[in-house]
Amino acid sequence: MNHLLRSVMLLLIILGLLTGCTPMPWAGLSPTPVPPSPVPPSPTATLQPSPEPTATLRPTETPLPSPTFEPLPPTPTLAPVGAASRLQIFERTWELVRDNYVYEDYRGVDWDEVRRSFTPRVAAAEEPEVFYALMRELIDLLDDDHSRFESPQEVAAQQAEFRGELRYGGIGAQIRTLDEGGLITGTAPDGPAERAGIQLNDLIVAVNGIPFTNTEAFGPDGPIGTVRGEPGTPVTLTIRTSNQAPREVIVFRETVAMDAFNQVQSRFLPDLPVGVVTIPSFYVDELDTKVRVAIEELLAEQPLAGLIIDVRENAGGYVHLMRNTVALFHDGGSIGSTAGRTTSEEQRIPEGKTIPGLEDVPVAILIGPGSASATEMFAAGMQVLGRARVVGEPSAGNTENLYGYNFDDGSRLLLAQVAYRLPDGTLIEERGVIPDRLVDVEWWRYPPDDDPQLRAAVEELGFAQRPASTLP
């Protein structure tokens, strides 16, 4: 099983509630610390280690905090769960796995023995935190990088993220952990980091004077946990921009909307009639509509002769939103099927939803190890329909689809019940989507317009490229 999804992108979020009890299918969720899809291991770094900050560094001009800060919403408190309810939730969860889990051998786990060993532990787990941790441990035994058990707090956070309402206290930046520090891969528009002059591809080499790479010094939450914090409080970051000397920047944390990082983005490449649309997640309300709007804005700006769709950091989401997005480019058809022990469904693309003016525009899709679940179905589907060329690295190979079962206490079981197959019956689980053009490179180290995978996609669309202006 590919575990690369365990820490590609570290997003800073909080947790928080949901009730109900009907199953609904999805495939992976968005790339956040609340595990919709597992977080991949940090990519191997090749740059030289950054020098540790020296005592002679001087802070840059200190950004002043706003007079007031929006407070974070309170995290819901876990309610006590009585012994009878605990055992009922446990028994129902165990039965759902027994009867519906996609792998009949439970991936080598003796599921009957699990029941015997966990029952007394569940009965003794009087504290709700202990009980929900135990339920997470139960499902983690399956080790499929998809199935999981969520507490009411985690369910609430997932729902808030889907609605674009999730908030956290921090600097408003996305950070990728490398061997030499924390690479800034995105900033919230007009957020604290951006206003402090922190830019894309800057490297955090220290947090409050502690080297970013000294993870033990930061405790269990690591350097990312130290960067975030209460709105209105400062954090001192040692930043290195390109090959310049490190500098210290004091940033005042604010309440940041996670929605700032889940926006569909579009732009034209310099001097080319080629558009780039970045889809960060299929776990966003009305995602297909947002993609449509982004492409229609490109078409309104100037003629579009080629389109690149970037899903390299997209860890999945709802299958129906994925199908609706494919429908923007291809009218109907099948991209394969999902099947398990108890259910099977052909994955058909809706008709009558294609974007006018896009019919003859060639499309390339950028994928990589961070592309998982529903995103893999999207790339594979566009590939088998002949609607896009796929460029980059093989995807995660993690395509089980989840069914959700909600309990009366607000907790939820997300269970892998079906796996995706191509129209010819081929499973891409563990293998991933294989690009039409393989470009194995750490693309995030390059300026956006000199990204080698992006440049290869442009060539696949039939356009010559100007020479790369800047290389790392």
PDB file of C-alpha atoms in Angstrom, residues 135-421:
ATOM      1  CA  MET A 135     -12.258   3.236  17.688  1.00  0.00           C
ATOM      2  CA  ARG A 136      -9.654   4.920  15.494  1.00  0.00           C
ATOM      3  CA  GLU A 137      -7.173   2.236  16.508  1.00  0.00           C
ATOM      4  CA  LEU A 138      -9.716  -0.440  15.557  1.00  0.00           C
ATOM      5  CA  ILE A 139     -10.135   0.813  11.994  1.00  0.00           C
ATOM      6  CA  ASP A 140      -6.456   1.675  11.618  1.00  0.00           C
ATOM      7  CA  LEU A 141      -5.762  -2.067  11.915  1.00  0.00           C
ATOM      8  CA  LEU A 142      -7.061  -2.403   8.348  1.00  0.00           C
ATOM      9  CA  ASP A 143      -4.191  -0.176   7.183  1.00  0.00           C
ATOM     10  CA  ASP A 144      -5.713   0.693   3.816  1.00  0.00           C
ATOM     11  CA  ASP A 145      -4.924   4.444   3.839  1.00  0.00           C
ATOM     12  CA  HIS A 146      -8.617   5.237   3.460  1.00  0.00           C
ATOM     13  CA  SER A 147     -10.916   3.683   6.076  1.00  0.00           C
ATOM     14  CA  ARG A 148     -11.118   5.529   9.372  1.00  0.00           C
ATOM     15  CA  PHE A 149     -13.287   6.275  12.371  1.00  0.00           C
ATOM     16  CA  GLU A 150     -13.965   9.937  13.191  1.00  0.00           C
ATOM     17  CA  SER A 151     -15.012  11.490  16.491  1.00  0.00           C
ATOM     18  CA  PRO A 152     -17.825  14.072  16.524  1.00  0.00           C
ATOM     19  CA  GLN A 153     -15.163  16.809  16.527  1.00  0.00           C
ATOM     20  CA  GLU A 154     -13.487  15.414  13.434  1.00  0.00           C
ATOM     21  CA  VAL A 155     -16.804  14.976  11.638  1.00  0.00           C
ATOM     22  CA  ALA A 156     -17.690  18.603  12.345  1.00  0.00           C
ATOM     23  CA  ALA A 157     -14.331  19.791  11.010  1.00  0.00           C
ATOM     24  CA  GLN A 158     -14.819  17.792   7.801  1.00  0.00           C
ATOM     25  CA  GLN A 159     -18.280  19.230   7.266  1.00  0.00           C
ATOM     26  CA  ALA A 160     -17.057  22.764   7.976  1.00  0.00           C
ATOM     27  CA  GLU A 161     -14.225  22.311   5.474  1.00  0.00           C
ATOM     28  CA  PHE A 162     -16.637  21.096   2.790  1.00  0.00           C
ATOM     29  CA  ARG A 163     -18.816  24.173   3.337  1.00  0.00           C
ATOM     30  CA  GLY A 164     -15.783  26.475   3.311  1.00  0.00           C
ATOM     31  CA  GLU A 165     -16.314  27.445   6.964  1.00  0.00           C
ATOM     32  CA  LEU A 166     -13.280  25.871   8.640  1.00  0.00           C
ATOM     33  CA  ARG A 167     -10.995  28.278  10.535  1.00  0.00           C
ATOM     34  CA  TYR A 168      -7.630  27.994  12.263  1.00  0.00           C
ATOM     35  CA  GLY A 169      -5.200  30.323  13.999  1.00  0.00           C
ATOM     36  CA  GLY A 170      -1.979  30.804  12.077  1.00  0.00           C
ATOM     37  CA  ILE A 171      -0.054  32.758   9.464  1.00  0.00           C
ATOM     38  CA  GLY A 172      -2.059  31.756   6.396  1.00  0.00           C
ATOM     39  CA  ALA A 173       0.501  29.618   4.588  1.00  0.00           C
ATOM     40  CA  GLN A 174       0.823  26.122   3.211  1.00  0.00           C
ATOM     41  CA  ILE A 175       4.104  24.473   4.169  1.00  0.00           C
ATOM     42  CA  ARG A 176       5.800  21.400   2.733  1.00  0.00           C
ATOM     43  CA  THR A 177       8.314  19.763   5.059  1.00  0.00           C
ATOM     44  CA  LEU A 178      11.689  19.142   3.425  1.00  0.00           C
ATOM     45  CA  ASP A 179      14.997  17.970   4.846  1.00  0.00           C
ATOM     46  CA  GLU A 180      16.282  21.542   4.868  1.00  0.00           C
ATOM     47  CA  GLY A 181      13.220  23.330   6.272  1.00  0.00           C
ATOM     48  CA  GLY A 182       9.618  24.240   5.568  1.00  0.00           C
ATOM     49  CA  LEU A 183       8.922  25.243   1.963  1.00  0.00           C
ATOM     50  CA  ILE A 184       6.156  27.798   1.432  1.00  0.00           C
ATOM     51  CA  THR A 185       3.923  26.329  -1.290  1.00  0.00           C
ATOM     52  CA  GLY A 186       1.044  28.777  -0.961  1.00  0.00           C
ATOM     53  CA  THR A 187      -0.173  31.801   0.977  1.00  0.00           C
ATOM     54  CA  ALA A 188      -3.689  32.987   1.742  1.00  0.00           C
ATOM     55  CA  PRO A 189      -4.489  36.158  -0.231  1.00  0.00           C
ATOM     56  CA  ASP A 190      -3.926  39.194   2.000  1.00  0.00           C
ATOM     57  CA  GLY A 191      -3.145  36.842   4.880  1.00  0.00           C
ATOM     58  CA  PRO A 192      -0.542  37.457   7.605  1.00  0.00           C
ATOM     59  CA  ALA A 193       2.262  35.649   5.756  1.00  0.00           C
ATOM     60  CA  GLU A 194       1.660  37.455   2.478  1.00  0.00           C
ATOM     61  CA  ARG A 195       1.489  40.864   4.175  1.00  0.00           C
ATOM     62  CA  ALA A 196       4.744  40.096   5.980  1.00  0.00           C
ATOM     63  CA  GLY A 197       6.471  39.615   2.627  1.00  0.00           C
ATOM     64  CA  ILE A 198       6.658  35.810   2.711  1.00  0.00           C
ATOM     65  CA  GLN A 199       6.534  34.481  -0.840  1.00  0.00           C
ATOM     66  CA  LEU A 200       5.980  31.254  -2.722  1.00  0.00           C
ATOM     67  CA  ASN A 201       9.065  28.998  -2.534  1.00  0.00           C
ATOM     68  CA  ASP A 202      10.494  30.811   0.508  1.00  0.00           C
ATOM     69  CA  LEU A 203      12.062  28.422   2.998  1.00  0.00           C
ATOM     70  CA  ILE A 204      11.409  28.570   6.754  1.00  0.00           C
ATOM     71  CA  VAL A 205      14.732  27.597   8.336  1.00  0.00           C
ATOM     72  CA  ALA A 206      13.792  28.384  11.960  1.00  0.00           C
ATOM     73  CA  VAL A 207      10.735  29.076  14.114  1.00  0.00           C
ATOM     74  CA  ASN A 208      11.263  31.287  17.170  1.00  0.00           C
ATOM     75  CA  GLY A 209      14.994  30.711  16.789  1.00  0.00           C
ATOM     76  CA  ILE A 210      14.734  26.903  16.739  1.00  0.00           C
ATOM     77  CA  PRO A 211      15.901  25.238  13.505  1.00  0.00           C
ATOM     78  CA  PHE A 212      12.883  23.952  11.588  1.00  0.00           C
ATOM     79  CA  THR A 213      14.616  20.610  11.131  1.00  0.00           C
ATOM     80  CA  ASN A 214      15.024  20.081  14.895  1.00  0.00           C
ATOM     81  CA  THR A 215      11.656  18.403  15.133  1.00  0.00           C
ATOM     82  CA  GLU A 216      12.182  16.985  18.617  1.00  0.00           C
ATOM     83  CA  ALA A 217      12.576  20.477  20.045  1.00  0.00           C
ATOM     84  CA  PHE A 218       9.052  21.398  18.904  1.00  0.00           C
ATOM     85  CA  GLY A 219       7.254  18.560  20.664  1.00  0.00           C
ATOM     86  CA  PRO A 220       4.552  16.273  19.252  1.00  0.00           C
ATOM     87  CA  ASP A 221       3.017  18.925  16.966  1.00  0.00           C
ATOM     88  CA  GLY A 222       6.359  19.671  15.307  1.00  0.00           C
ATOM     89  CA  PRO A 223       7.353  23.031  13.828  1.00  0.00           C
ATOM     90  CA  ILE A 224       3.983  23.442  12.109  1.00  0.00           C
ATOM     91  CA  GLY A 225       2.243  23.291  15.477  1.00  0.00           C
ATOM     92  CA  THR A 226       4.518  26.093  16.684  1.00  0.00           C
ATOM     93  CA  VAL A 227       3.805  28.260  13.649  1.00  0.00           C
ATOM     94  CA  ARG A 228       0.084  28.156  14.338  1.00  0.00           C
ATOM     95  CA  GLY A 229      -1.459  29.541  17.504  1.00  0.00           C
ATOM     96  CA  GLU A 230      -3.884  32.033  18.988  1.00  0.00           C
ATOM     97  CA  PRO A 231      -4.884  34.953  16.749  1.00  0.00           C
ATOM     98  CA  GLY A 232      -3.071  38.148  17.768  1.00  0.00           C
ATOM     99  CA  THR A 233       0.087  36.417  19.006  1.00  0.00           C
ATOM    100  CA  PRO A 234       3.448  36.754  17.200  1.00  0.00           C
ATOM    101  CA  VAL A 235       5.750  34.107  15.806  1.00  0.00           C
ATOM    102  CA  THR A 236       9.299  34.806  14.600  1.00  0.00           C
ATOM    103  CA  LEU A 237      10.274  33.002  11.403  1.00  0.00           C
ATOM    104  CA  THR A 238      13.726  32.831   9.882  1.00  0.00           C
ATOM    105  CA  ILE A 239      13.132  32.954   6.135  1.00  0.00           C
ATOM    106  CA  ARG A 240      15.450  32.271   3.237  1.00  0.00           C
ATOM    107  CA  THR A 241      14.433  33.522  -0.201  1.00  0.00           C
ATOM    108  CA  SER A 242      16.277  31.763  -3.033  1.00  0.00           C
ATOM    109  CA  ASN A 243      20.030  32.155  -2.471  1.00  0.00           C
ATOM    110  CA  GLN A 244      19.735  35.287  -0.326  1.00  0.00           C
ATOM    111  CA  ALA A 245      20.901  35.481   3.285  1.00  0.00           C
ATOM    112  CA  PRO A 246      18.294  34.375   5.856  1.00  0.00           C
ATOM    113  CA  ARG A 247      16.189  37.099   7.437  1.00  0.00           C
ATOM    114  CA  GLU A 248      13.888  37.193  10.451  1.00  0.00           C
ATOM    115  CA  VAL A 249      10.242  38.075  10.010  1.00  0.00           C
ATOM    116  CA  ILE A 250       7.766  38.579  12.830  1.00  0.00           C
ATOM    117  CA  VAL A 251       4.263  37.533  11.818  1.00  0.00           C
ATOM    118  CA  PHE A 252       1.151  38.073  13.905  1.00  0.00           C
ATOM    119  CA  ARG A 253      -1.180  35.120  13.700  1.00  0.00           C
ATOM    120  CA  GLU A 254      -4.784  35.635  12.636  1.00  0.00           C
ATOM    121  CA  THR A 255      -7.902  33.573  12.152  1.00  0.00           C
ATOM    122  CA  VAL A 256      -7.518  32.093   8.686  1.00  0.00           C
ATOM    123  CA  ALA A 257     -10.188  30.405   6.591  1.00  0.00           C
ATOM    124  CA  MET A 258      -9.155  27.018   5.244  1.00  0.00           C
ATOM    125  CA  ASP A 259     -11.265  27.939   2.224  1.00  0.00           C
ATOM    126  CA  ALA A 260      -8.418  30.248   1.187  1.00  0.00           C
ATOM    127  CA  PHE A 261      -6.421  27.161   0.202  1.00  0.00           C
ATOM    128  CA  ASN A 262      -9.287  25.253  -1.403  1.00  0.00           C
ATOM    129  CA  GLN A 263     -10.014  27.686  -4.225  1.00  0.00           C
ATOM    130  CA  VAL A 264      -9.962  26.665  -7.866  1.00  0.00           C
ATOM    131  CA  GLN A 265      -7.381  28.928  -9.507  1.00  0.00           C
ATOM    132  CA  SER A 266      -6.894  29.793 -13.180  1.00  0.00           C
ATOM    133  CA  ARG A 267      -4.383  31.797 -15.190  1.00  0.00           C
ATOM    134  CA  PHE A 268      -2.818  32.067 -18.617  1.00  0.00           C
ATOM    135  CA  LEU A 269       0.817  31.163 -19.112  1.00  0.00           C
ATOM    136  CA  PRO A 270       3.008  34.115 -20.139  1.00  0.00           C
ATOM    137  CA  ASP A 271       3.005  34.716 -23.906  1.00  0.00           C
ATOM    138  CA  LEU A 272       0.971  31.578 -24.631  1.00  0.00           C
ATOM    139  CA  PRO A 273      -2.758  30.975 -25.278  1.00  0.00           C
ATOM    140  CA  VAL A 274      -2.578  28.131 -22.740  1.00  0.00           C
ATOM    141  CA  GLY A 275      -4.581  28.239 -19.537  1.00  0.00           C
ATOM    142  CA  VAL A 276      -3.755  26.518 -16.263  1.00  0.00           C
ATOM    143  CA  VAL A 277      -6.520  25.481 -13.852  1.00  0.00           C
ATOM    144  CA  THR A 278      -5.517  24.185 -10.420  1.00  0.00           C
ATOM    145  CA  ILE A 279      -8.069  21.985  -8.643  1.00  0.00           C
ATOM    146  CA  PRO A 280      -6.899  21.531  -5.025  1.00  0.00           C
ATOM    147  CA  SER A 281      -9.644  19.120  -3.912  1.00  0.00           C
ATOM    148  CA  PHE A 282     -12.826  17.357  -4.956  1.00  0.00           C
ATOM    149  CA  TYR A 283     -14.038  17.817  -1.375  1.00  0.00           C
ATOM    150  CA  VAL A 284     -15.448  21.309  -1.952  1.00  0.00           C
ATOM    151  CA  ASP A 285     -19.120  22.190  -2.206  1.00  0.00           C
ATOM    152  CA  GLU A 286     -20.141  22.788  -5.855  1.00  0.00           C
ATOM    153  CA  LEU A 287     -16.592  22.061  -7.009  1.00  0.00           C
ATOM    154  CA  ASP A 288     -17.660  21.348 -10.595  1.00  0.00           C
ATOM    155  CA  THR A 289     -19.407  24.723 -10.784  1.00  0.00           C
ATOM    156  CA  LYS A 290     -16.258  26.458  -9.540  1.00  0.00           C
ATOM    157  CA  VAL A 291     -14.184  24.709 -12.232  1.00  0.00           C
ATOM    158  CA  ARG A 292     -16.713  25.744 -14.878  1.00  0.00           C
ATOM    159  CA  VAL A 293     -16.542  29.381 -13.783  1.00  0.00           C
ATOM    160  CA  ALA A 294     -12.726  29.350 -13.778  1.00  0.00           C
ATOM    161  CA  ILE A 295     -12.585  27.998 -17.348  1.00  0.00           C
ATOM    162  CA  GLU A 296     -15.298  30.336 -18.605  1.00  0.00           C
ATOM    163  CA  GLU A 297     -13.298  33.269 -17.221  1.00  0.00           C
ATOM    164  CA  LEU A 298     -10.269  32.112 -19.225  1.00  0.00           C
ATOM    165  CA  LEU A 299     -12.385  31.791 -22.373  1.00  0.00           C
ATOM    166  CA  ALA A 300     -13.768  35.289 -21.840  1.00  0.00           C
ATOM    167  CA  GLU A 301     -10.285  36.756 -21.389  1.00  0.00           C
ATOM    168  CA  GLN A 302      -8.811  35.524 -24.689  1.00  0.00           C
ATOM    169  CA  PRO A 303      -8.984  32.563 -27.089  1.00  0.00           C
ATOM    170  CA  LEU A 304      -7.914  29.346 -25.390  1.00  0.00           C
ATOM    171  CA  ALA A 305      -5.739  27.046 -27.503  1.00  0.00           C
ATOM    172  CA  GLY A 306      -4.776  24.595 -24.761  1.00  0.00           C
ATOM    173  CA  LEU A 307      -5.642  23.820 -21.146  1.00  0.00           C
ATOM    174  CA  ILE A 308      -3.566  22.291 -18.333  1.00  0.00           C
ATOM    175  CA  ILE A 309      -5.347  20.937 -15.248  1.00  0.00           C
ATOM    176  CA  ASP A 310      -3.118  20.648 -12.178  1.00  0.00           C
ATOM    177  CA  VAL A 311      -4.261  18.038  -9.624  1.00  0.00           C
ATOM    178  CA  ARG A 312      -0.842  17.128  -8.228  1.00  0.00           C
ATOM    179  CA  GLU A 313      -1.830  18.158  -4.688  1.00  0.00           C
ATOM    180  CA  ASN A 314      -5.440  16.961  -4.906  1.00  0.00           C
ATOM    181  CA  ALA A 315      -6.012  14.098  -2.457  1.00  0.00           C
ATOM    182  CA  GLY A 316      -9.552  13.315  -3.617  1.00  0.00           C
ATOM    183  CA  GLY A 317     -13.113  13.997  -2.546  1.00  0.00           C
ATOM    184  CA  TYR A 318     -16.635  13.142  -3.623  1.00  0.00           C
ATOM    185  CA  VAL A 319     -17.015  10.849  -6.630  1.00  0.00           C
ATOM    186  CA  HIS A 320     -20.105  12.624  -7.975  1.00  0.00           C
ATOM    187  CA  LEU A 321     -18.218  15.945  -8.037  1.00  0.00           C
ATOM    188  CA  MET A 322     -15.387  14.224  -9.897  1.00  0.00           C
ATOM    189  CA  ARG A 323     -17.806  12.819 -12.497  1.00  0.00           C
ATOM    190  CA  ASN A 324     -19.487  16.210 -12.897  1.00  0.00           C
ATOM    191  CA  THR A 325     -16.062  17.763 -13.505  1.00  0.00           C
ATOM    192  CA  VAL A 326     -15.191  15.216 -16.202  1.00  0.00           C
ATOM    193  CA  ALA A 327     -18.547  16.114 -17.780  1.00  0.00           C
ATOM    194  CA  LEU A 328     -17.304  19.667 -18.381  1.00  0.00           C
ATOM    195  CA  PHE A 329     -14.825  18.240 -20.909  1.00  0.00           C
ATOM    196  CA  HIS A 330     -16.519  15.095 -22.252  1.00  0.00           C
ATOM    197  CA  ASP A 331     -20.185  14.506 -22.968  1.00  0.00           C
ATOM    198  CA  GLY A 332     -21.216  11.225 -21.353  1.00  0.00           C
ATOM    199  CA  GLY A 333     -19.487   7.874 -21.526  1.00  0.00           C
ATOM    200  CA  SER A 334     -18.064   5.496 -18.936  1.00  0.00           C
ATOM    201  CA  ILE A 335     -14.745   5.768 -17.115  1.00  0.00           C
ATOM    202  CA  GLY A 336     -14.966   2.290 -15.587  1.00  0.00           C
ATOM    203  CA  SER A 337     -16.615   0.951 -12.466  1.00  0.00           C
ATOM    204  CA  THR A 338     -16.393   0.636  -8.716  1.00  0.00           C
ATOM    205  CA  ALA A 339     -17.121  -2.747  -7.202  1.00  0.00           C
ATOM    206  CA  GLY A 340     -16.875  -4.508  -3.861  1.00  0.00           C
ATOM    207  CA  ARG A 341     -18.299  -7.487  -2.000  1.00  0.00           C
ATOM    208  CA  THR A 342     -21.830  -6.146  -1.781  1.00  0.00           C
ATOM    209  CA  THR A 343     -22.179  -3.457  -4.447  1.00  0.00           C
ATOM    210  CA  SER A 344     -21.106  -2.477  -7.945  1.00  0.00           C
ATOM    211  CA  GLU A 345     -21.606   0.712  -9.940  1.00  0.00           C
ATOM    212  CA  GLU A 346     -20.612   1.796 -13.423  1.00  0.00           C
ATOM    213  CA  GLN A 347     -19.023   5.223 -13.309  1.00  0.00           C
ATOM    214  CA  ARG A 348     -20.917   7.028 -16.036  1.00  0.00           C
ATOM    215  CA  ILE A 349     -20.303  10.658 -16.939  1.00  0.00           C
ATOM    216  CA  PRO A 350     -23.329  12.977 -17.073  1.00  0.00           C
ATOM    217  CA  GLU A 351     -24.435  14.298 -20.456  1.00  0.00           C
ATOM    218  CA  GLY A 352     -25.189  17.851 -21.552  1.00  0.00           C
ATOM    219  CA  LYS A 353     -22.723  19.598 -19.212  1.00  0.00           C
ATOM    220  CA  THR A 354     -19.743  20.313 -21.493  1.00  0.00           C
ATOM    221  CA  ILE A 355     -18.454  23.893 -21.558  1.00  0.00           C
ATOM    222  CA  PRO A 356     -19.229  25.660 -24.863  1.00  0.00           C
ATOM    223  CA  GLY A 357     -16.050  26.627 -26.673  1.00  0.00           C
ATOM    224  CA  LEU A 358     -13.986  23.913 -24.990  1.00  0.00           C
ATOM    225  CA  GLU A 359     -14.862  21.067 -27.348  1.00  0.00           C
ATOM    226  CA  ASP A 360     -11.732  21.265 -29.509  1.00  0.00           C
ATOM    227  CA  VAL A 361      -9.314  22.594 -26.889  1.00  0.00           C
ATOM    228  CA  PRO A 362      -6.592  20.014 -26.107  1.00  0.00           C
ATOM    229  CA  VAL A 363      -6.174  19.190 -22.422  1.00  0.00           C
ATOM    230  CA  ALA A 364      -3.239  17.949 -20.347  1.00  0.00           C
ATOM    231  CA  ILE A 365      -3.487  16.839 -16.709  1.00  0.00           C
ATOM    232  CA  LEU A 366      -0.631  17.102 -14.209  1.00  0.00           C
ATOM    233  CA  ILE A 367      -0.546  14.298 -11.615  1.00  0.00           C
ATOM    234  CA  GLY A 368       1.865  12.953  -9.019  1.00  0.00           C
ATOM    235  CA  PRO A 369       2.097  10.996  -5.759  1.00  0.00           C
ATOM    236  CA  GLY A 370      -0.157  13.591  -4.098  1.00  0.00           C
ATOM    237  CA  SER A 371      -2.979  12.789  -6.536  1.00  0.00           C
ATOM    238  CA  ALA A 372      -5.187  10.237  -4.832  1.00  0.00           C
ATOM    239  CA  SER A 373      -8.551   8.570  -4.788  1.00  0.00           C
ATOM    240  CA  ALA A 374     -11.260  10.462  -6.709  1.00  0.00           C
ATOM    241  CA  THR A 375      -8.484  12.502  -8.324  1.00  0.00           C
ATOM    242  CA  GLU A 376      -6.984   9.331  -9.744  1.00  0.00           C
ATOM    243  CA  MET A 377     -10.384   8.399 -11.117  1.00  0.00           C
ATOM    244  CA  PHE A 378     -10.562  11.846 -12.727  1.00  0.00           C
ATOM    245  CA  ALA A 379      -7.147  11.549 -14.397  1.00  0.00           C
ATOM    246  CA  ALA A 380      -7.678   7.922 -15.437  1.00  0.00           C
ATOM    247  CA  GLY A 381     -11.150   8.713 -16.741  1.00  0.00           C
ATOM    248  CA  MET A 382      -9.996  11.646 -18.849  1.00  0.00           C
ATOM    249  CA  GLN A 383      -7.162   9.459 -20.128  1.00  0.00           C
ATOM    250  CA  VAL A 384      -9.317   6.472 -21.145  1.00  0.00           C
ATOM    251  CA  LEU A 385     -11.898   8.757 -22.749  1.00  0.00           C
ATOM    252  CA  GLY A 386      -9.104  10.173 -24.882  1.00  0.00           C
ATOM    253  CA  ARG A 387      -9.868  13.668 -23.615  1.00  0.00           C
ATOM    254  CA  ALA A 388      -6.505  14.467 -21.981  1.00  0.00           C
ATOM    255  CA  ARG A 389      -2.826  13.659 -21.980  1.00  0.00           C
ATOM    256  CA  VAL A 390      -1.504  12.869 -18.491  1.00  0.00           C
ATOM    257  CA  VAL A 391       1.891  14.270 -17.489  1.00  0.00           C
ATOM    258  CA  GLY A 392       4.030  13.969 -14.350  1.00  0.00           C
ATOM    259  CA  GLU A 393       4.577  11.028 -12.009  1.00  0.00           C
ATOM    260  CA  PRO A 394       2.363   8.023 -11.201  1.00  0.00           C
ATOM    261  CA  SER A 395      -0.474   8.830  -8.827  1.00  0.00           C
ATOM    262  CA  ALA A 396      -0.844   7.403  -5.322  1.00  0.00           C
ATOM    263  CA  GLY A 397      -2.569   4.151  -6.266  1.00  0.00           C
ATOM    264  CA  ASN A 398      -5.156   4.564  -3.519  1.00  0.00           C
ATOM    265  CA  THR A 399      -8.566   4.346  -5.139  1.00  0.00           C
ATOM    266  CA  GLU A 400     -10.896   2.603  -2.728  1.00  0.00           C
ATOM    267  CA  ASN A 401     -14.200   4.435  -2.370  1.00  0.00           C
ATOM    268  CA  LEU A 402     -15.572   5.115   1.093  1.00  0.00           C
ATOM    269  CA  TYR A 403     -19.076   4.695   2.446  1.00  0.00           C
ATOM    270  CA  GLY A 404     -20.021   6.757   5.482  1.00  0.00           C
ATOM    271  CA  TYR A 405     -22.010   5.459   8.465  1.00  0.00           C
ATOM    272  CA  ASN A 406     -23.023   8.104  10.997  1.00  0.00           C
ATOM    273  CA  PHE A 407     -23.853   7.293  14.619  1.00  0.00           C
ATOM    274  CA  ASP A 408     -26.208   9.014  17.030  1.00  0.00           C
ATOM    275  CA  ASP A 409     -23.344  10.465  19.078  1.00  0.00           C
ATOM    276  CA  GLY A 410     -22.082  12.361  16.021  1.00  0.00           C
ATOM    277  CA  SER A 411     -19.188  10.015  15.257  1.00  0.00           C
ATOM    278  CA  ARG A 412     -18.740   8.359  11.884  1.00  0.00           C
ATOM    279  CA  LEU A 413     -17.244   5.288  10.252  1.00  0.00           C
ATOM    280  CA  LEU A 414     -15.774   5.787   6.774  1.00  0.00           C
ATOM    281  CA  LEU A 415     -15.286   2.351   5.264  1.00  0.00           C
ATOM    282  CA  ALA A 416     -13.601   1.303   2.020  1.00  0.00           C
ATOM    283  CA  GLN A 417     -16.268  -0.808   0.329  1.00  0.00           C
ATOM    284  CA  VAL A 418     -15.448  -0.658  -3.367  1.00  0.00           C
ATOM    285  CA  ALA A 419     -12.358  -0.279  -5.546  1.00  0.00           C
ATOM    286  CA  TYR A 420     -12.073   1.493  -8.888  1.00  0.00           C
ATOM    287  CA  ARG A 421     -11.420  -0.400 -12.119  1.00  0.00           C
TER     288      ARG A 421
END
